[in-house]
Amino acid sequence: MGLCSQCQSFSHPSFYENALKPGGKLESIVLAQTGEDLAAAAATCTLCALFYEGLLHDSQRYGPGSNGPLRANHILLKPKIDPFGLSFPETAAEGIALFGFTLTTTETASGAALRCIVRLHAEGSRRWILTSV
């Protein structure tokens, strides 16, 4: 499985540029209009699948009756910026966190807020490791 065209367009310099400027703001983009759109993209895109799994995992805190990200509108994505390293406490031996994403949305039926953080790491001989928290 590869990456969809939207996920291929995320690049560290362009996506993070404004957030890294002094006084810059973390601008969100709409990753998907609906949870169903994200689920469809997750079938063919590794990163969308990780985003969907992260939101699905977060929805479980509302109980088994939650519709999770499938019934969500406007799934927003923004860069995960931590200039002090507090969000990425891993040591070099555990993997170096390069950058990450924060996703937020609201489940339409219940109004429950869903959120997940996805981190991209480089570790050992592997080029990328994707994790969701």
Short mmCIF file of C-alpha atoms in Angstrom, two decimals:
data_model
loop_
_atom_site.label_atom_id
_atom_site.label_comp_id
_atom_site.label_asym_id
_atom_site.label_seq_id
_atom_site.Cartn_x
_atom_site.Cartn_y
_atom_site.Cartn_z
CA MET A 1 0.00 0.00 0.00
CA GLY A 2 1.33 3.43 -0.91
CA LEU A 3 0.26 6.99 -0.19
CA CYS A 4 -2.67 8.90 -1.68
CA SER A 5 -1.96 12.11 -3.59
CA GLN A 6 -2.91 14.27 -0.61
CA CYS A 7 -0.55 12.46 1.77
CA GLN A 8 2.22 12.58 -0.85
CA SER A 9 1.85 16.36 -0.90
CA PHE A 10 2.75 16.72 2.80
CA SER A 11 6.34 17.80 3.01
CA HIS A 12 8.14 18.94 6.09
CA PRO A 13 9.16 22.37 4.76
CA SER A 14 5.84 23.37 3.19
CA PHE A 15 3.47 21.96 5.80
CA TYR A 16 5.43 23.19 8.81
CA GLU A 17 6.82 26.45 7.43
CA ASN A 18 4.23 28.85 8.89
CA ALA A 19 4.11 27.09 12.26
CA LEU A 20 7.86 27.36 12.69
CA LYS A 21 7.99 31.13 12.14
CA PRO A 22 8.09 33.34 15.24
CA GLY A 23 4.46 34.10 16.02
CA GLY A 24 3.37 31.64 13.35
CA LYS A 25 0.12 29.76 13.78
CA LEU A 26 -0.63 26.09 13.38
CA GLU A 27 -2.95 26.09 10.40
CA SER A 28 -5.24 23.10 10.00
CA ILE A 29 -6.22 21.63 6.66
CA VAL A 30 -9.25 19.49 5.94
CA LEU A 31 -7.89 15.98 5.44
CA ALA A 32 -11.33 14.54 4.62
CA GLN A 33 -14.83 15.98 4.38
CA THR A 34 -16.35 12.95 6.14
CA GLY A 35 -15.25 9.91 8.06
CA GLU A 36 -16.49 7.76 5.18
CA ASP A 37 -14.10 9.60 2.84
CA LEU A 38 -11.21 8.91 5.21
CA ALA A 39 -12.21 5.24 5.52
CA ALA A 40 -12.25 4.92 1.71
CA ALA A 41 -8.81 6.54 1.44
CA ALA A 42 -7.52 4.25 4.22
CA ALA A 43 -8.13 1.24 1.98
CA THR A 44 -5.34 2.34 -0.37
CA CYS A 45 -3.17 4.79 1.63
CA THR A 46 -0.89 3.76 4.49
CA LEU A 47 -0.96 7.16 6.19
CA CYS A 48 -4.75 7.60 5.87
CA ALA A 49 -5.13 4.10 7.36
CA LEU A 50 -3.01 5.15 10.34
CA PHE A 51 -5.03 8.36 10.72
CA TYR A 52 -8.29 6.40 10.62
CA GLU A 53 -7.04 3.81 13.14
CA GLY A 54 -5.94 6.58 15.51
CA LEU A 55 -9.37 8.23 15.41
CA LEU A 56 -11.08 4.85 15.76
CA HIS A 57 -8.95 4.08 18.82
CA ASP A 58 -9.85 7.44 20.38
CA SER A 59 -13.57 6.86 19.74
CA GLN A 60 -13.47 3.71 21.90
CA ARG A 61 -13.31 5.84 25.05
CA TYR A 62 -16.95 6.73 24.38
CA GLY A 63 -17.98 3.08 24.55
CA PRO A 64 -18.88 0.36 22.06
CA GLY A 65 -21.94 2.28 20.81
CA SER A 66 -19.79 5.04 19.33
CA ASN A 67 -19.82 5.34 15.56
CA GLY A 68 -16.28 6.65 15.75
CA PRO A 69 -14.68 8.46 12.86
CA LEU A 70 -17.07 6.95 10.31
CA ARG A 71 -19.77 9.43 11.36
CA ALA A 72 -17.50 12.46 11.57
CA ASN A 73 -17.41 15.60 9.46
CA HIS A 74 -14.45 17.76 8.52
CA ILE A 75 -11.46 15.78 9.74
CA LEU A 76 -8.80 18.41 10.38
CA LEU A 77 -5.06 17.82 10.20
CA LYS A 78 -2.34 20.10 11.51
CA PRO A 79 1.37 19.70 12.15
CA LYS A 80 2.52 18.50 15.55
CA ILE A 81 5.08 21.07 16.63
CA ASP A 82 7.02 20.75 19.86
CA PRO A 83 10.03 23.10 19.94
CA PHE A 84 10.99 21.92 23.43
CA GLY A 85 10.92 18.19 22.70
CA LEU A 86 8.33 17.45 25.39
CA SER A 87 5.97 15.56 23.08
CA PHE A 88 8.76 13.44 21.65
CA PRO A 89 10.66 12.12 24.69
CA GLU A 90 12.22 9.15 22.86
CA THR A 91 15.97 8.82 23.02
CA ALA A 92 18.09 8.14 19.95
CA ALA A 93 18.22 4.46 20.96
CA GLU A 94 14.41 4.21 20.83
CA GLY A 95 14.04 6.19 17.61
CA ILE A 96 14.30 9.80 16.62
CA ALA A 97 10.92 11.47 16.16
CA LEU A 98 11.07 13.60 13.05
CA PHE A 99 7.63 15.16 12.99
CA GLY A 100 3.99 14.40 13.49
CA PHE A 101 0.38 15.29 12.89
CA THR A 102 -2.62 16.04 15.10
CA LEU A 103 -6.07 15.08 13.81
CA THR A 104 -9.30 16.40 15.27
CA THR A 105 -12.95 15.91 14.37
CA THR A 106 -16.38 15.71 15.95
CA GLU A 107 -18.67 12.72 15.72
CA THR A 108 -21.90 14.04 14.20
CA ALA A 109 -24.41 11.91 16.13
CA SER A 110 -23.06 12.40 19.66
CA GLY A 111 -21.00 15.56 19.30
CA ALA A 112 -18.05 13.69 20.82
CA ALA A 113 -14.64 15.21 20.07
CA LEU A 114 -12.16 12.77 18.54
CA ARG A 115 -8.41 13.42 18.49
CA CYS A 116 -5.26 11.51 17.71
CA ILE A 117 -1.58 12.27 17.30
CA VAL A 118 0.49 10.45 14.69
CA ARG A 119 4.28 10.53 14.88
CA LEU A 120 6.77 9.63 12.16
CA HIS A 121 10.07 8.18 13.33
CA ALA A 122 13.35 7.06 11.81
CA GLU A 123 14.87 4.06 13.56
CA GLY A 124 17.87 1.86 12.86
CA SER A 125 17.89 0.42 9.37
CA ARG A 126 14.22 1.26 8.75
CA ARG A 127 13.53 4.51 7.01
CA TRP A 128 10.15 5.28 8.63
CA ILE A 129 8.10 3.90 11.45
CA LEU A 130 4.56 5.18 11.83
CA THR A 131 2.94 5.17 15.26
CA SER A 132 -0.30 6.51 16.62
CA VAL A 133 -0.95 7.64 20.19
#
